[in-house]
Each structure stands twice: as C-alpha cells, then as structure tokens.
CSV table of C-alpha atoms in Angstrom, one decimal:
chain,number,residue,atom,x,y,z
A,1,MET,CA,0.0,0.0,0.0
A,2,ILE,CA,1.5,3.3,-1.2
A,3,THR,CA,0.8,6.3,1.0
A,4,THR,CA,1.7,9.9,0.3
A,5,LYS,CA,2.5,12.6,2.8
A,6,ASN,CA,3.4,16.3,2.4
A,7,LEU,CA,6.5,17.9,3.7
A,8,LEU,CA,4.9,21.4,3.8
A,9,GLN,CA,2.0,20.2,5.9
A,10,ASP,CA,1.4,18.8,9.4
A,11,ILE,CA,3.7,21.4,11.0
A,12,PRO,CA,3.7,21.0,14.8
A,13,ALA,CA,2.1,23.9,16.7
A,14,ASP,CA,4.9,23.9,19.3
A,15,LEU,CA,8.1,25.0,17.6
A,16,LYS,CA,9.9,26.1,20.8
A,17,ASN,CA,12.5,23.4,19.9
A,18,GLU,CA,13.5,22.3,16.4
A,19,VAL,CA,11.6,19.3,15.2
A,20,PHE,CA,13.4,16.4,13.6
A,21,GLU,CA,11.5,13.7,11.8
A,22,ILE,CA,12.8,10.7,10.0
A,23,ILE,CA,11.1,10.4,6.6
A,24,ALA,CA,12.9,7.4,5.2
A,25,ALA,CA,15.8,5.3,6.4
A,26,SER,CA,18.0,2.3,5.6
A,27,GLU,CA,21.4,1.1,6.7
A,28,SER,CA,23.2,3.6,4.5
A,29,VAL,CA,20.8,6.6,4.3
A,30,LYS,CA,18.6,8.7,6.5
A,31,VAL,CA,16.2,11.3,5.1
A,32,GLU,CA,15.0,13.8,7.7
A,33,ARG,CA,12.6,16.7,7.8
A,34,ILE,CA,13.8,19.5,10.1
A,35,ILE,CA,11.5,22.4,11.1
A,36,SER,CA,13.1,25.5,12.6
A,37,LYS,CA,11.8,28.7,13.9
A,38,GLY,CA,14.5,31.0,15.1
A,39,GLN,CA,16.7,28.2,16.5
A,40,VAL,CA,20.5,28.0,15.9
A,41,SER,CA,22.8,25.1,16.6
A,42,SER,CA,24.3,25.1,20.1
A,43,GLU,CA,27.4,23.3,18.9
A,44,TRP,CA,29.2,22.1,15.8
A,45,TYR,CA,27.9,19.2,13.8
A,46,ASP,CA,30.8,16.8,13.0
A,47,GLN,CA,29.2,13.9,11.2
A,48,ASP,CA,30.4,10.5,10.0
A,49,GLN,CA,28.1,10.7,7.0
A,50,HIS,CA,27.8,13.2,4.2
A,51,GLU,CA,24.8,15.5,4.4
A,52,TRP,CA,22.9,16.9,1.5
A,53,VAL,CA,20.6,19.6,2.7
A,54,LEU,CA,17.8,21.6,1.0
A,55,VAL,CA,15.6,24.5,2.2
A,56,LEU,CA,12.0,23.7,1.1
A,57,GLN,CA,10.4,26.8,2.7
A,58,GLY,CA,11.8,29.8,4.7
A,59,SER,CA,15.5,30.4,5.0
A,60,GLY,CA,18.5,29.7,7.1
A,61,GLU,CA,22.2,30.3,7.4
A,62,LEU,CA,24.9,27.7,7.8
A,63,LEU,CA,28.3,28.5,9.3
A,64,PHE,CA,31.4,26.4,8.6
A,65,ALA,CA,34.5,25.9,10.8
A,66,ASP,CA,36.6,27.9,8.4
A,67,GLY,CA,34.5,31.0,9.1
A,68,THR,CA,32.5,31.0,5.8
A,69,SER,CA,28.8,31.1,5.9
A,70,VAL,CA,26.0,30.6,3.4
A,71,ARG,CA,22.4,31.9,3.4
A,72,LEU,CA,19.9,29.5,1.9
A,73,GLY,CA,16.4,30.2,0.6
A,74,ALA,CA,13.6,28.1,-0.8
A,75,GLY,CA,15.1,25.6,-3.3
A,76,ASP,CA,18.7,26.2,-2.3
A,77,TYR,CA,20.7,23.1,-1.5
A,78,LEU,CA,24.3,22.1,-0.8
A,79,ASN,CA,26.4,19.1,0.0
A,80,ILE,CA,28.3,18.9,3.3
A,81,PRO,CA,31.0,16.2,3.2
A,82,ALA,CA,31.5,14.0,6.2
A,83,HIS,CA,33.4,15.7,9.1
A,84,CYS,CA,33.0,19.1,7.6
A,85,LYS,CA,32.1,20.9,10.8
A,86,HIS,CA,29.1,23.2,10.5
A,87,LYS,CA,26.3,24.7,12.4
A,88,VAL,CA,23.0,26.5,11.8
A,89,SER,CA,23.9,30.1,12.6
A,90,TRP,CA,20.5,31.7,11.8
A,91,THR,CA,16.9,30.9,11.1
A,92,PRO,CA,14.2,33.6,11.0
A,93,PRO,CA,12.3,33.8,14.3
A,94,ASP,CA,9.1,34.9,12.6
A,95,GLU,CA,8.6,32.2,10.0
A,96,VAL,CA,8.8,28.5,9.7
A,97,THR,CA,11.8,27.0,7.9
A,98,ILE,CA,11.5,23.5,6.5
A,99,TRP,CA,14.7,21.6,5.7
A,100,LEU,CA,15.2,18.3,4.0
A,101,ALA,CA,18.4,16.6,4.9
A,102,ILE,CA,19.8,13.4,3.5
A,103,PHE,CA,22.6,11.7,5.5
A,104,TYR,CA,24.4,9.1,3.5
A,105,SER,CA,27.6,7.1,3.2
B,1,MET,CA,34.6,25.2,-0.9
B,2,ILE,CA,30.9,24.9,-0.2
B,3,THR,CA,28.7,25.9,-3.1
B,4,THR,CA,24.9,26.2,-3.2
B,5,LYS,CA,22.6,25.6,-6.1
B,6,ASN,CA,18.9,25.9,-6.4
B,7,LEU,CA,16.5,23.1,-7.5
B,8,LEU,CA,13.9,25.5,-8.8
B,9,GLN,CA,16.2,27.5,-11.0
B,10,ASP,CA,18.3,26.7,-14.1
B,11,ILE,CA,15.5,25.0,-15.9
B,12,PRO,CA,16.5,24.0,-19.4
B,13,ALA,CA,14.7,25.8,-22.2
B,14,ASP,CA,14.2,22.6,-24.1
B,15,LEU,CA,11.9,20.2,-22.3
B,16,LYS,CA,10.9,18.1,-25.2
B,17,ASN,CA,12.3,15.2,-23.3
B,18,GLU,CA,12.4,14.7,-19.5
B,19,VAL,CA,15.6,16.0,-18.0
B,20,PHE,CA,17.5,13.9,-15.4
B,21,GLU,CA,20.3,15.4,-13.4
B,22,ILE,CA,22.4,13.7,-10.7
B,23,ILE,CA,22.6,16.1,-7.7
B,24,ALA,CA,24.5,13.9,-5.3
B,25,ALA,CA,25.7,10.3,-5.4
B,26,SER,CA,27.7,7.7,-3.6
B,27,GLU,CA,28.0,3.9,-3.7
B,28,SER,CA,24.7,3.5,-1.9
B,29,VAL,CA,22.6,6.5,-2.9
B,30,LYS,CA,21.8,8.7,-5.9
B,31,VAL,CA,19.9,12.0,-5.6
B,32,GLU,CA,18.3,13.1,-8.9
B,33,ARG,CA,16.4,16.1,-10.1
B,34,ILE,CA,13.9,15.2,-12.7
B,35,ILE,CA,12.1,17.9,-14.8
B,36,SER,CA,8.9,16.9,-16.7
B,37,LYS,CA,6.5,18.8,-19.0
B,38,GLY,CA,3.8,16.5,-20.2
B,39,GLN,CA,5.9,13.4,-20.4
B,40,VAL,CA,4.8,10.0,-19.2
B,41,SER,CA,6.9,6.8,-18.7
B,42,SER,CA,7.1,4.6,-21.8
B,43,GLU,CA,7.5,1.5,-19.7
B,44,TRP,CA,7.5,0.2,-16.1
B,45,TYR,CA,10.3,1.1,-13.8
B,46,ASP,CA,11.5,-2.1,-11.9
B,47,GLN,CA,14.4,-0.9,-9.8
B,48,ASP,CA,16.9,-2.7,-7.6
B,49,GLN,CA,16.9,0.2,-5.2
B,50,HIS,CA,14.2,1.9,-3.1
B,51,GLU,CA,13.1,5.3,-4.4
B,52,TRP,CA,11.9,8.1,-2.3
B,53,VAL,CA,10.3,10.7,-4.5
B,54,LEU,CA,9.0,14.3,-3.9
B,55,VAL,CA,7.3,16.8,-6.1
B,56,LEU,CA,8.9,20.2,-5.5
B,57,GLN,CA,6.9,22.1,-8.1
B,58,GLY,CA,4.0,21.2,-10.4
B,59,SER,CA,2.3,17.9,-10.2
B,60,GLY,CA,2.3,14.3,-11.5
B,61,GLU,CA,0.6,11.0,-11.3
B,62,LEU,CA,2.2,7.7,-10.6
B,63,LEU,CA,0.7,4.4,-11.6
B,64,PHE,CA,1.6,1.1,-9.9
B,65,ALA,CA,1.4,-2.4,-11.4
B,66,ASP,CA,-1.6,-3.3,-9.2
B,67,GLY,CA,-3.6,-0.6,-10.9
B,68,THR,CA,-3.6,2.0,-8.1
B,69,SER,CA,-2.4,5.5,-8.9
B,70,VAL,CA,-1.6,8.5,-6.8
B,71,ARG,CA,-1.6,12.2,-7.8
B,72,LEU,CA,1.2,14.3,-6.3
B,73,GLY,CA,1.4,18.1,-5.8
B,74,ALA,CA,4.0,20.4,-4.4
B,75,GLY,CA,5.4,19.0,-1.2
B,76,ASP,CA,3.9,15.5,-1.6
B,77,TYR,CA,6.3,12.5,-1.3
B,78,LEU,CA,6.2,8.8,-1.2
B,79,ASN,CA,8.5,5.8,-0.8
B,80,ILE,CA,8.6,3.2,-3.5
B,81,PRO,CA,10.2,-0.1,-2.4
B,82,ALA,CA,12.7,-1.8,-4.7
B,83,HIS,CA,11.0,-3.8,-7.4
B,84,CYS,CA,7.6,-2.2,-6.9
B,85,LYS,CA,6.8,-1.6,-10.5
B,86,HIS,CA,5.6,1.9,-11.3
B,87,LYS,CA,5.5,4.5,-14.0
B,88,VAL,CA,4.7,8.2,-14.4
B,89,SER,CA,1.2,8.1,-15.9
B,90,TRP,CA,0.6,11.9,-16.2
B,91,THR,CA,2.4,15.2,-15.9
B,92,PRO,CA,0.8,18.5,-16.9
B,93,PRO,CA,1.8,19.6,-20.4
B,94,ASP,CA,1.5,23.3,-19.7
B,95,GLU,CA,3.6,23.6,-16.6
B,96,VAL,CA,7.0,22.5,-15.4
B,97,THR,CA,7.1,19.7,-12.8
B,98,ILE,CA,10.2,19.3,-10.7
B,99,TRP,CA,10.8,16.1,-8.9
B,100,LEU,CA,13.4,15.1,-6.4
B,101,ALA,CA,14.2,11.4,-6.3
B,102,ILE,CA,16.5,9.5,-3.9
B,103,PHE,CA,17.5,6.0,-5.0
B,104,TYR,CA,18.9,4.1,-2.1
B,105,SER,CA,19.8,0.6,-0.8
C-alpha cells in the first residue's frame, strides 16, 4: 500500500524546539525533515556521514568551521562532506523554515 | 569550498524530453532532479533500489502495477520499495514539474 505525505503540511504547533522527523531510512541513508523557527545550533555538527541539505520553505544560514557562511532560501541546496564541521547560525524567528536533509555514506 | 545551487532554477529551455540530473551520489545513494513537462513513462520502472520521490513544483501522477495510482502536488512525497513496478502516468503539459528522487539501498 503506497501512501503519500506532504513535507509542507502537518507542522507541529509547538516549535519552541527544532523538530526532527525521519522520513525514510535504511542502513546507509537517512532522510530527515527538520523544522526550525529562530533556533540556531548550540554546537558544531561533526558527522560521519555526508549530508545533502535543501531548504524547502523559509530560509537559514549555515556556518562552517573555516568561518565561511551561506544563506539558503527556498530551493537552495548544498552538500556537506562527512566531518566538515558546520552549524545552523541563523533561522528567521518569525517564519517556519522547513529543511530536507539526506545523511548518506 | 561549499557551493549552493537551487533546485527551482536553471530549468533547461528545451523540455521536449524529460531532464534527469544527478545532484549527489555515492555507492549507496543517488539523488536526482527530474524535470517533466507533459511526459509519461514509456515502460514500467522495476528498480533494484528503493526510491523516495518528492514533487517540488508542479504535479504528477504515478501508476503502480496493481492498478492503483496517486496524484502528487508540491510537497507530496512517497516511498517506492525496490522492485515495486511503477510508471509516471501523467504530468501537466502546460507547466514544469520538478521532482526530487532519492534512490537508495
């Protein structure tokens, strides 16, 4: 039985904390929807897997350990190699940002 | 060097045929952007890998070998297990549909 869902719908009412939801997963890949509203990362992400990340709605800024940062809007994506330290340095506090992240080996 | 691109931009002018672009890939995963404008599949897809598929813009209909079909709009996604035969049975001829597909093991 094939069921569809929508990444832009079913947004939790309580967004005091970022919301992480696993959308699909296997041994080698994890697809996650992340919903932010003003949050930033408290520490660096240093991941064993590569991360491909897309902004579906809203916007956000990523900061890398070398000091560079990128601002992403709807449709923007990038690939973050494994162990490339990064953090979310800004998301707008007055709008909902929806990310799609693929963690893969 | 981290570079960003946008899935909703850089749409080829010539969409007589569907356009398939590999966005990210490794041994176990392939992320593809597919752009359709009225095309349908000429035959069944019968894939060794699972496919997670999302409509980013536009709409499309998928048909499965058991006769069921699903219509997808922006934000809609579904997971198609490996060897679950399916085809694209409709995309609108007058608008550009942008899909994101993740093939994974």
